Amino acid sequence: MQRRTFIAALPAAALLPAMSGAQTGTRGTPGSQGAQGPGQGGAPQPATAAEAPLPPVWNAGQDRFIRPDVHAGDRPVGASFASRTAAYGLNGAAGTAHPLATQAGIDILKRGGSAVDAAIAINACLGFLEPTSSGIGGDAYAMIWDPKLKKVVGLAGSGKSPRGLSLETVRARAKNGALPALGALSVSVPGAVDAWWQMHQRYGKLPWADLFQPAIAHAEAGAPVPDIIAYYIRRSLVAFQRPGNGLEEVANALRTYGMADGKGPALGQVFRNPDLARTYRAIAAGGRDAFYQGDLARAADRYFKRIGGWLRYEDLAAHRSEWIKPNQTDYRGTTVHALGANTQGLATLQMLNILERFDLKKAGFQSALSIHLQAEAKRLAYEDRARYYADPHFSKQPVEWLISKEYAAERAKLIRPDRILTPVYPGQAPSRGDTTYFSCADKDGLMVSMIQSNFRGMGSGLVADGPDGRTLGFMFQDRGQLFSLKDGHPNIYAPGKRPFQTIIPGFATRGGDPWMSFGVMGGDMQPQGQTQIIVNRVDYGLEIQSAGDSPRWHHEGSSQSMGEDSAGLGPTGLLRLESGVPLATRKRLAEIGWTIGDPDGGFGRYECVEHRMDGPTRVYAAASEMRADGCALAY
């Protein structure tokens, strides 16, 4: 089940010996004593805190902290499950998956930078601070509220498959009819750096080079690694070293992320990446061309030739991001925007269109009926996701039909309140993970909803050679794993094609004005999570922080876009519920026929910036995810 840890509060003085040990490279142990301070007035002094035995060292996830009868403390205001209050400010806001990245974004805003400047600085920092979810070896997507145009604009920074890698070669090296998760076969062109460049050309205020200084400083000086990020780095390195995984080489990944023992950073251990700092300096000086046409591109070309891979200089040099028009739908007076292209963004709109046919408010917050209806809407939308979503340059998508109210009404008729639809199929069109999300806004009203990812885990496991026996300091994505190998499928692999993408930013407007720049990270959880945020806010009236803290559901077992069906989950899949979902709700869902799964940490990670007006004054509220290591700030 989902684990929450609790530590008893101690007087500050009681922590001093342990802090001293940390500063000198030693760790306090139970029974250790520190020096006693001088007495006063000649009277006998009671034992100081330093003389008392220290509490045992706390280990993350330790079973003694997992108590079903112990819950979070009581807040005097707000929802019972809320973790904290949103951060409020008048001039700008940012929410990210790491506190140092959030601080970097706020610093850029305070220096007069735009929200786009802040987003680029944040993303560069996260590439070092959170390599388990992001980095310049991956792709990026953004939706931006343009206050001058008074509309949402979209950017797709998605790279293509190598042009020298044929379908025949991919099929010959596939495993169980699918592309492997690791190795050169899964690598596609990284799109993030060009996406940053295109955004900066249109909306940047500060010099391009200035945006990389916070990340360079952190990468050179080092930063302590938070609990969740450390856990996933270590877990990824184990996978990279597992025999028979097909990875061409692992030495560079271990050199970059392995620390002294090759296992990766422990909780709170200082991690440095001077190789990435050097790569950032090259990009800061040479712009996007340094990455796609300069020495960095040539280094990547040499590396993939060395290991027998397929990515080439010509693939990198040909890459360009695309400005695209977001799709949208109205959900009970709120306009929800989503990117189409080769992403799963349409699934959010499809789910909301179906749910609009039901009275979720009457069904009740966290009720069995509400969750049942939402999960059924997901199952219907995801069958279409598996059937139709792909690179529109290679396959015509019936977008207008998929997100139409008429089609949603037809699909909604299939849902019954007291039983599960089975089997479930995609509609018949007429004639045819791991991710980081962040949001920021500036004093001029520019708002950025941005998501960036190396896809599964840390990526392909491949870190390119750099000069002088070093590395380039970043891992290439394994996004190519999401291609299908099924003949006739819109998402079938082809050279120079963009694979299906799970990463999707979110944006919502009301009455033609910006409302929420938001996202929920995490593979197939993203449309499910976005839908739950909108439902929590629109149907149930939760404020920005409690909408994210509310217990979530995650359905697994829909058909996959790469042509695979999830194995072993049965015809209705698995409905995972967080531990905060009421017991009566769990019981009723099981009675309806759902197979209930325990929490597994796969419920996504949320960040959000809300725009509101207090008379003539703009106010920002920023919320962050209690399930991750990040924070939200405003000023």
XYZ file of C-alpha atoms in Angstrom:
635
model
C 0.000 0.000 0.000
C 0.987 3.626 -0.339
C 3.444 4.488 2.378
C 3.491 7.703 4.359
C 6.202 8.227 6.930
C 6.022 10.134 10.154
C 8.817 11.420 12.373
C 8.295 12.637 15.929
C 9.150 16.293 16.488
C 12.217 16.856 18.666
C 13.601 20.014 20.283
C 16.161 21.664 18.049
C 18.880 21.123 20.639
C 18.352 17.375 20.458
C 19.364 17.403 16.821
C 22.678 19.238 17.304
C 24.948 16.201 17.807
C 23.588 14.507 14.708
C 24.051 17.716 12.740
C 27.639 18.003 13.949
C 28.305 14.425 12.872
C 26.920 15.197 9.416
C 29.203 18.205 9.075
C 32.315 16.211 9.990
C 31.447 13.229 7.839
C 30.320 11.054 10.795
C 26.884 9.993 11.893
C 25.625 10.057 15.492
C 24.700 6.703 16.992
C 22.393 5.822 19.839
C 24.184 6.397 23.136
C 26.744 8.882 21.772
C 27.360 12.039 23.838
C 28.508 15.526 23.088
C 30.471 17.984 25.238
C 28.632 19.481 28.181
C 28.394 23.250 28.260
C 29.608 25.287 31.299
C 27.311 25.454 34.307
C 25.860 28.669 35.643
C 25.769 29.861 39.249
C 27.678 26.811 40.474
C 24.469 24.766 40.781
C 24.359 21.218 39.431
C 23.062 21.265 35.870
C 20.557 18.787 34.467
C 21.767 16.550 31.677
C 21.740 18.405 28.389
C 20.034 17.114 25.275
C 23.484 16.325 23.943
C 24.012 13.806 26.743
C 20.796 11.930 26.095
C 20.810 8.936 23.772
C 19.993 9.879 20.222
C 16.872 8.418 18.621
C 17.448 5.552 16.199
C 18.218 6.554 12.642
C 15.057 6.758 10.537
C 14.990 4.752 7.348
C 12.580 5.644 4.545
C 9.705 3.209 4.287
C 10.507 1.522 7.584
C 7.599 -0.695 8.588
C 7.226 0.789 12.048
C 5.955 4.006 10.447
C 3.280 2.221 8.426
C 0.211 2.262 10.634
C -3.296 1.985 9.151
C -4.642 3.617 12.315
C -2.309 6.645 12.118
C -3.140 9.482 9.734
C -1.883 12.962 9.029
C -2.348 15.717 11.595
C -5.503 17.816 11.658
C -5.523 21.124 9.810
C -7.753 23.828 11.315
C -9.130 24.802 7.884
C -9.647 23.076 4.560
C -10.242 19.486 3.561
C -9.356 16.750 6.047
C -6.964 15.206 3.534
C -5.222 18.451 2.497
C -1.471 18.433 3.114
C -0.964 22.189 3.151
C -2.222 25.501 1.801
C -1.499 26.762 -1.695
C 1.205 29.416 -2.051
C -0.179 32.835 -3.004
C 1.507 35.753 -4.762
C 0.886 38.808 -6.923
C 3.895 38.757 -9.245
C 4.620 35.179 -10.196
C 4.486 31.536 -9.195
C 6.114 28.191 -9.910
C 5.539 24.595 -8.921
C 8.002 21.809 -9.719
C 9.079 18.354 -8.570
C 12.166 19.672 -6.732
C 12.485 22.635 -4.320
C 15.752 23.877 -5.852
C 14.157 23.936 -9.317
C 11.206 25.912 -7.967
C 13.597 28.388 -6.320
C 15.500 28.777 -9.594
C 12.271 29.590 -11.419
C 11.249 32.182 -8.839
C 14.729 33.757 -8.985
C 14.480 34.081 -12.767
C 11.069 35.739 -12.424
C 12.399 38.173 -9.814
C 15.205 39.143 -12.197
C 12.625 40.234 -14.758
C 12.495 37.016 -16.723
C 9.314 35.776 -18.342
C 7.451 32.637 -17.348
C 9.084 30.951 -20.356
C 12.539 31.982 -19.104
C 11.635 30.507 -15.734
C 10.339 27.299 -17.339
C 13.591 26.769 -19.250
C 15.702 27.384 -16.142
C 13.483 25.009 -14.175
C 13.713 22.281 -16.792
C 17.500 22.594 -17.009
C 17.733 22.287 -13.218
C 15.436 19.256 -13.182
C 17.633 17.553 -15.766
C 20.294 17.475 -13.054
C 18.153 17.337 -9.908
C 15.562 14.820 -11.138
C 17.249 12.658 -13.805
C 14.748 9.882 -13.114
C 12.045 11.862 -14.902
C 13.644 14.459 -17.143
C 16.684 15.608 -19.051
C 17.888 16.937 -22.377
C 17.900 13.407 -23.753
C 14.083 13.496 -23.792
C 11.127 15.294 -25.375
C 9.042 18.233 -24.139
C 5.553 19.629 -24.684
C 4.097 22.935 -23.544
C 0.875 24.895 -23.508
C 1.298 28.623 -22.970
C -1.284 31.248 -22.154
C -0.328 34.211 -24.345
C -1.819 37.328 -22.688
C -1.362 39.400 -25.851
C -3.159 36.919 -28.079
C -5.526 35.996 -25.219
C -5.385 32.333 -26.089
C -3.566 29.089 -25.365
C -0.811 28.117 -27.811
C 0.891 24.710 -27.975
C 4.386 23.476 -28.714
C 5.347 19.884 -29.546
C 9.021 19.148 -28.939
C 8.903 15.512 -29.995
C 11.781 13.804 -31.780
C 11.636 11.241 -34.567
C 13.010 7.739 -34.884
C 16.392 7.310 -36.616
C 16.031 7.402 -40.381
C 18.554 4.604 -40.779
C 16.607 2.153 -38.589
C 14.183 0.048 -40.617
C 10.993 -1.697 -39.528
C 12.579 -5.011 -40.504
C 15.530 -4.414 -38.166
C 13.240 -3.378 -35.330
C 11.091 -6.483 -35.742
C 14.142 -8.722 -35.877
C 15.374 -7.343 -32.548
C 11.981 -7.004 -30.830
C 11.069 -8.969 -27.720
C 7.640 -10.605 -27.498
C 6.410 -8.461 -30.377
C 7.379 -5.127 -28.807
C 10.375 -2.821 -28.801
C 12.676 -3.306 -25.794
C 12.658 -0.823 -22.915
C 16.430 -0.359 -22.884
C 19.138 0.135 -25.459
C 19.689 1.865 -28.772
C 16.610 0.402 -30.466
C 14.365 2.523 -28.219
C 16.205 5.828 -28.764
C 14.582 8.658 -30.721
C 15.828 12.204 -31.308
C 15.671 14.301 -28.110
C 13.325 17.258 -28.580
C 13.629 19.232 -25.343
C 16.480 21.624 -26.176
C 14.900 22.800 -29.434
C 11.574 23.247 -27.615
C 13.322 25.504 -25.106
C 14.900 27.470 -27.941
C 11.633 27.956 -29.838
C 9.858 29.102 -26.667
C 12.653 31.514 -25.817
C 12.710 32.997 -29.314
C 9.048 33.901 -28.994
C 8.604 34.682 -25.297
C 12.031 35.042 -23.663
C 13.231 38.241 -21.972
C 16.546 37.350 -20.335
C 19.583 36.280 -22.362
C 19.531 32.593 -23.294
C 22.831 31.864 -21.532
C 21.557 33.272 -18.226
C 18.855 30.598 -18.026
C 21.437 27.818 -17.599
C 23.427 29.378 -14.792
C 21.358 27.934 -11.898
C 21.560 24.406 -13.334
C 25.286 24.705 -14.046
C 25.936 25.932 -10.504
C 23.955 23.063 -8.974
C 25.534 20.425 -11.199
C 29.056 21.585 -10.327
C 28.539 22.203 -6.600
C 26.218 19.255 -6.111
C 22.894 18.908 -4.351
C 21.469 16.474 -1.771
C 19.186 13.932 -3.444
C 15.620 13.735 -2.043
C 14.121 10.438 -0.948
C 11.954 9.549 -3.935
C 14.481 10.605 -6.565
C 17.271 8.668 -4.836
C 15.051 5.595 -4.671
C 14.332 5.655 -8.399
C 17.933 6.355 -9.442
C 19.116 3.330 -7.488
C 16.286 1.209 -8.838
C 17.129 2.223 -12.425
C 20.817 1.406 -12.008
C 19.879 -2.077 -10.836
C 17.805 -2.541 -13.998
C 20.644 -1.267 -16.201
C 23.005 -3.888 -14.751
C 20.588 -6.813 -14.938
C 21.965 -9.601 -17.180
C 20.209 -10.080 -20.499
C 18.545 -6.659 -20.608
C 19.933 -5.934 -24.091
C 21.753 -2.762 -23.086
C 24.780 -2.171 -25.335
C 26.892 -0.639 -22.563
C 26.303 0.530 -18.998
C 29.689 1.963 -17.968
C 28.770 5.539 -18.911
C 25.521 5.464 -16.942
C 27.334 4.149 -13.872
C 30.078 6.739 -14.293
C 27.471 9.506 -14.416
C 24.964 8.392 -11.768
C 26.509 5.494 -9.850
C 28.453 7.394 -7.176
C 31.404 5.588 -5.568
C 29.714 2.215 -5.134
C 27.918 2.094 -8.486
C 24.542 1.908 -6.751
C 23.564 5.576 -7.013
C 23.029 8.262 -4.360
C 21.564 7.383 -0.983
C 18.845 9.528 0.587
C 20.224 13.005 1.193
C 23.634 12.207 -0.293
C 25.242 14.970 -2.355
C 25.246 14.204 -6.073
C 27.297 16.087 -8.660
C 27.323 15.949 -12.452
C 30.173 18.084 -13.841
C 29.800 16.403 -17.245
C 26.251 17.733 -17.540
C 27.443 21.159 -16.418
C 29.935 21.152 -19.277
C 27.206 20.157 -21.746
C 24.971 22.951 -20.428
C 27.801 25.449 -20.885
C 28.067 24.426 -24.536
C 24.310 24.872 -25.052
C 24.316 28.184 -23.183
C 27.084 29.493 -25.453
C 25.970 27.972 -28.749
C 22.186 27.819 -28.473
C 20.155 24.908 -29.816
C 22.596 24.446 -32.699
C 25.287 23.351 -30.233
C 23.103 20.378 -29.379
C 21.727 19.495 -32.811
C 24.477 20.570 -35.210
C 27.621 21.176 -33.155
C 30.133 19.168 -31.152
C 27.447 17.607 -28.965
C 25.656 16.184 -31.995
C 28.914 14.850 -33.398
C 29.751 13.248 -30.040
C 26.345 11.515 -29.992
C 26.916 10.302 -33.569
C 30.303 8.797 -32.665
C 28.874 7.124 -29.584
C 25.985 5.387 -31.332
C 28.287 4.209 -34.086
C 30.621 2.808 -31.401
C 27.919 0.778 -29.661
C 26.135 -0.334 -32.840
C 23.159 2.009 -32.478
C 21.270 3.959 -35.136
C 20.906 7.601 -34.044
C 23.037 9.816 -36.294
C 24.171 13.410 -36.666
C 21.791 13.832 -39.606
C 18.813 12.843 -37.417
C 19.711 15.470 -34.834
C 20.451 18.176 -37.417
C 17.038 17.698 -39.066
C 15.001 18.077 -35.857
C 12.522 20.939 -35.381
C 9.740 21.465 -32.859
C 6.229 22.359 -33.997
C 3.872 25.090 -32.826
C 0.444 23.467 -32.833
C -3.096 24.510 -32.021
C -4.421 22.805 -28.867
C -7.717 20.941 -28.962
C -10.394 21.832 -26.446
C -13.737 20.901 -24.987
C -16.202 22.547 -22.640
C -16.814 20.765 -19.346
C -19.639 22.365 -17.358
C -18.495 25.889 -18.220
C -14.744 25.228 -17.995
C -12.770 24.999 -21.237
C -10.149 22.272 -20.995
C -7.288 22.376 -23.507
C -5.155 19.440 -24.655
C -2.483 18.799 -27.251
C -3.191 16.349 -30.024
C -0.298 15.501 -32.334
C 1.228 12.209 -31.223
C 0.240 12.566 -27.539
C -2.520 11.026 -25.414
C -3.976 14.477 -24.658
C -7.230 13.708 -26.463
C -8.008 11.071 -23.816
C -8.560 13.760 -21.171
C -11.085 15.520 -23.399
C -12.829 12.243 -24.279
C -13.148 11.246 -20.624
C -14.566 14.630 -19.629
C -17.051 14.617 -22.506
C -18.353 11.225 -21.379
C -18.505 12.234 -17.715
C -20.439 15.391 -18.560
C -23.379 13.117 -19.322
C -23.549 12.095 -15.627
C -24.302 14.040 -12.443
C -21.063 13.484 -10.558
C -21.948 16.064 -7.919
C -25.049 14.091 -7.025
C -23.088 10.841 -7.108
C -20.945 12.190 -4.278
C -17.290 12.924 -3.640
C -15.172 9.741 -3.312
C -18.311 7.636 -3.714
C -18.306 4.261 -5.436
C -20.624 5.559 -8.140
C -18.385 8.555 -8.909
C -15.210 6.466 -9.179
C -17.051 3.761 -11.163
C -18.263 6.289 -13.736
C -14.827 7.878 -14.049
C -13.082 4.524 -14.460
C -15.583 3.392 -17.099
C -15.064 6.648 -19.012
C -11.339 5.951 -18.884
C -11.741 2.429 -20.252
C -13.795 3.675 -23.198
C -11.437 6.553 -24.014
C -8.329 4.380 -23.738
C -9.612 1.884 -26.280
C -9.737 4.774 -28.762
C -6.304 5.865 -27.522
C -4.918 2.446 -28.432
C -6.675 2.391 -31.797
C -6.240 5.901 -33.207
C -3.539 7.992 -31.482
C -0.318 8.363 -33.512
C 1.899 10.818 -35.385
C -0.539 12.785 -37.593
C 2.171 13.205 -40.229
C 1.901 9.469 -40.898
C -1.704 8.691 -40.032
C -4.877 10.741 -40.281
C -6.537 10.991 -36.860
C -10.321 11.482 -36.580
C -9.774 14.158 -33.921
C -12.988 16.118 -34.401
C -15.051 12.950 -34.110
C -13.154 11.609 -31.099
C -13.691 14.769 -29.023
C -17.207 15.544 -30.253
C -20.123 15.723 -27.812
C -22.162 13.482 -30.099
C -19.631 10.652 -29.948
C -19.320 11.081 -26.172
C -23.094 10.726 -25.820
C -22.967 7.419 -27.725
C -20.159 6.099 -25.543
C -21.827 7.274 -22.315
C -24.896 5.137 -23.130
C -22.707 2.037 -22.744
C -22.009 2.775 -19.061
C -24.232 1.241 -16.392
C -24.144 2.426 -12.769
C -24.320 -1.054 -11.252
C -22.057 -3.176 -13.433
C -18.886 -3.079 -15.519
C -18.964 -2.930 -19.302
C -17.277 -6.008 -20.767
C -15.885 -6.436 -23.275
C -14.949 -2.880 -24.191
C -14.021 -1.852 -27.750
C -12.869 1.311 -29.494
C -15.443 3.304 -31.385
C -15.749 2.868 -35.136
C -14.576 6.094 -36.708
C -16.526 7.314 -39.712
C -14.305 6.173 -42.641
C -11.665 6.034 -40.424
C 6.334 5.984 -16.514
C 8.159 8.606 -15.838
C 7.822 12.252 -16.412
C 8.341 15.651 -14.839
C 5.734 18.392 -14.997
C 6.065 22.016 -13.934
C 4.066 25.202 -14.172
C 5.006 28.850 -13.811
C 3.507 32.294 -14.394
C 4.833 35.847 -14.482
C 3.722 39.391 -13.636
C 2.502 40.033 -17.197
C 0.047 37.134 -17.148
C 2.114 34.723 -19.252
C 1.521 31.174 -17.972
C 3.435 28.028 -18.949
C 2.237 24.450 -18.554
C 5.165 22.216 -19.481
C 5.964 18.544 -19.315
C 9.227 16.803 -20.125
C 10.376 13.221 -19.986
C 12.883 10.544 -20.888
C 9.904 8.124 -20.792
C 10.253 4.912 -18.795
C 12.538 5.154 -15.785
C 15.635 7.240 -16.441
C 15.513 6.448 -20.152
C 17.301 4.043 -22.486
C 20.240 3.470 -20.137
C 22.601 5.060 -22.671
C 24.814 8.045 -21.820
C 27.008 9.222 -24.691
C 30.778 9.541 -24.582
C 32.121 13.036 -24.052
C 35.607 14.478 -24.486
C 38.608 13.448 -22.375
C 37.169 10.115 -21.336
C 34.129 11.735 -19.722
C 30.459 11.597 -20.723
C 27.914 14.132 -21.954
C 26.187 13.824 -18.585
C 22.651 12.979 -19.718
C 20.717 9.872 -20.743
C 18.901 9.386 -24.047
C 15.192 8.658 -23.905
C 13.592 5.296 -24.630
C 10.432 6.795 -26.136
C 10.707 4.546 -29.186
C 9.450 1.662 -27.058
C 5.933 3.046 -27.587
C 5.857 2.263 -31.313
C 3.583 -0.562 -32.428
C 4.849 -3.433 -34.575
C 1.362 -4.419 -35.694
C 0.663 -4.133 -39.425
C -1.921 -1.482 -40.217
C -1.698 0.202 -36.824
C -1.457 4.038 -37.025
C 1.424 3.951 -34.551
C 3.451 1.256 -36.354
C 7.183 1.904 -36.397
C 8.661 3.767 -39.362
C 11.978 5.576 -39.865
C 11.731 9.320 -39.236
C 8.408 8.975 -37.390
C 7.436 10.309 -33.964
C 6.306 7.601 -31.519
C 3.111 7.811 -29.512
C 3.688 10.098 -26.531
C 2.322 9.781 -23.006
C 3.446 13.229 -21.822
C 0.738 15.897 -21.839
C 0.554 19.346 -20.250
C -2.839 20.551 -19.075
C -4.546 23.934 -19.238
C -8.019 25.199 -18.375
C -9.688 28.536 -19.062
C -12.991 30.039 -17.960
C -14.885 32.716 -19.821
C -11.947 33.273 -22.156
C -9.558 33.968 -19.265
C -6.760 31.700 -17.979
C -7.647 29.604 -14.947
C -5.294 26.663 -14.366
C -1.920 25.687 -15.761
C -1.632 22.130 -14.475
C -0.448 18.610 -15.074
C -0.266 15.147 -13.544
C 2.869 13.168 -14.398
C 3.099 9.434 -14.791
C 2.610 7.455 -18.022
C -0.963 6.304 -18.612
C -2.001 7.976 -15.327
C -1.777 11.419 -16.914
C -5.219 11.689 -18.573
C -6.733 9.858 -15.605
C -5.070 12.278 -13.202
C -5.957 15.387 -15.215
C -9.581 14.271 -15.334
C -9.641 13.747 -11.569
C -8.235 17.247 -10.985
C -10.904 18.839 -13.198
C -13.677 16.763 -11.581
C -12.429 17.629 -8.097
C -12.415 21.329 -8.888
C -15.490 21.688 -11.110
C -17.850 19.055 -9.702
C -16.745 18.968 -6.079
C -15.460 22.506 -5.521
C -12.067 21.597 -4.064
C -9.434 24.320 -4.004
C -6.166 23.993 -5.873
C -4.131 22.109 -3.256
C -6.785 19.752 -1.900
C -7.816 18.880 -5.476
C -4.380 17.287 -5.825
C -4.199 15.858 -2.302
C -7.539 14.065 -2.689
C -7.162 10.251 -2.819
C -6.840 9.026 -6.411
C -7.751 5.997 -8.440
C -5.685 4.488 -11.259
C -7.072 1.952 -13.701
C -4.692 -0.475 -15.405
C -5.407 -2.984 -18.129
C -6.654 -1.039 -21.157
C -5.269 -1.882 -24.586
C -1.932 -0.241 -25.202
C -1.070 2.001 -28.139
C 1.926 -0.146 -29.038
C -0.420 -2.983 -29.862
C -0.015 -4.926 -26.626
C -2.734 -5.696 -24.117
C -1.794 -5.692 -20.449
C -1.317 -9.317 -19.464
C -2.869 -11.074 -16.511
C -5.308 -8.347 -15.466
C -8.525 -9.895 -16.743
C -11.207 -8.403 -19.000
C -11.931 -5.448 -16.697
C -8.356 -4.680 -15.656
C -7.220 -3.611 -12.198
C -8.584 -0.600 -10.309
C -5.994 0.653 -7.833
C -7.221 2.896 -5.019
C -5.149 5.021 -2.688
C -5.461 4.223 1.000
C -7.502 7.377 1.624
C -10.478 6.120 -0.403
C -13.278 5.272 2.090
C -13.692 1.607 3.022
C -17.390 1.684 2.110
C -16.443 2.907 -1.372
C -13.930 0.090 -1.791
C -16.473 -2.488 -0.697
C -19.155 -1.235 -3.088
C -16.735 -1.093 -6.050
C -15.793 -4.695 -5.394
C -19.480 -5.624 -5.290
C -19.996 -3.983 -8.682
C -17.277 -6.266 -10.007
C -14.063 -4.248 -9.979
C -10.838 -6.031 -9.133
C -9.346 -3.733 -6.506
C -5.593 -3.287 -6.339
C -3.458 -1.932 -3.519
C -1.662 1.414 -3.888
C 1.665 1.065 -5.679
C 2.873 4.665 -5.928
C 1.608 4.985 -9.517
C -0.959 7.726 -8.931
C 0.917 10.527 -10.669
C 2.481 13.747 -9.458
C 0.679 17.053 -9.727
C 1.726 20.697 -10.011
C -0.568 23.641 -10.687
C -0.657 27.420 -10.913
C -4.079 29.048 -10.716
C -4.838 32.517 -12.080
C -7.541 34.571 -10.408
C -8.535 38.220 -10.202
C -9.235 40.139 -6.982
C -10.942 43.114 -8.565
C -8.279 44.674 -10.813
C -5.451 42.760 -9.103
C -4.038 39.509 -10.451
C -3.449 36.795 -7.846
C -1.603 33.520 -8.386
C -2.047 30.385 -6.298
C 0.475 27.576 -6.648
C 0.029 23.970 -5.518
C 2.422 21.032 -5.443
C 2.245 17.286 -5.081
C 2.352 15.675 -1.640
C 3.364 12.393 -3.341
C 6.686 13.777 -4.604
C 9.743 15.739 -3.466
C 8.821 19.135 -4.924
C 7.226 22.360 -3.787
C 5.316 25.360 -5.089
C 6.196 28.991 -4.402
C 4.741 32.382 -5.298
C 5.827 35.940 -4.626
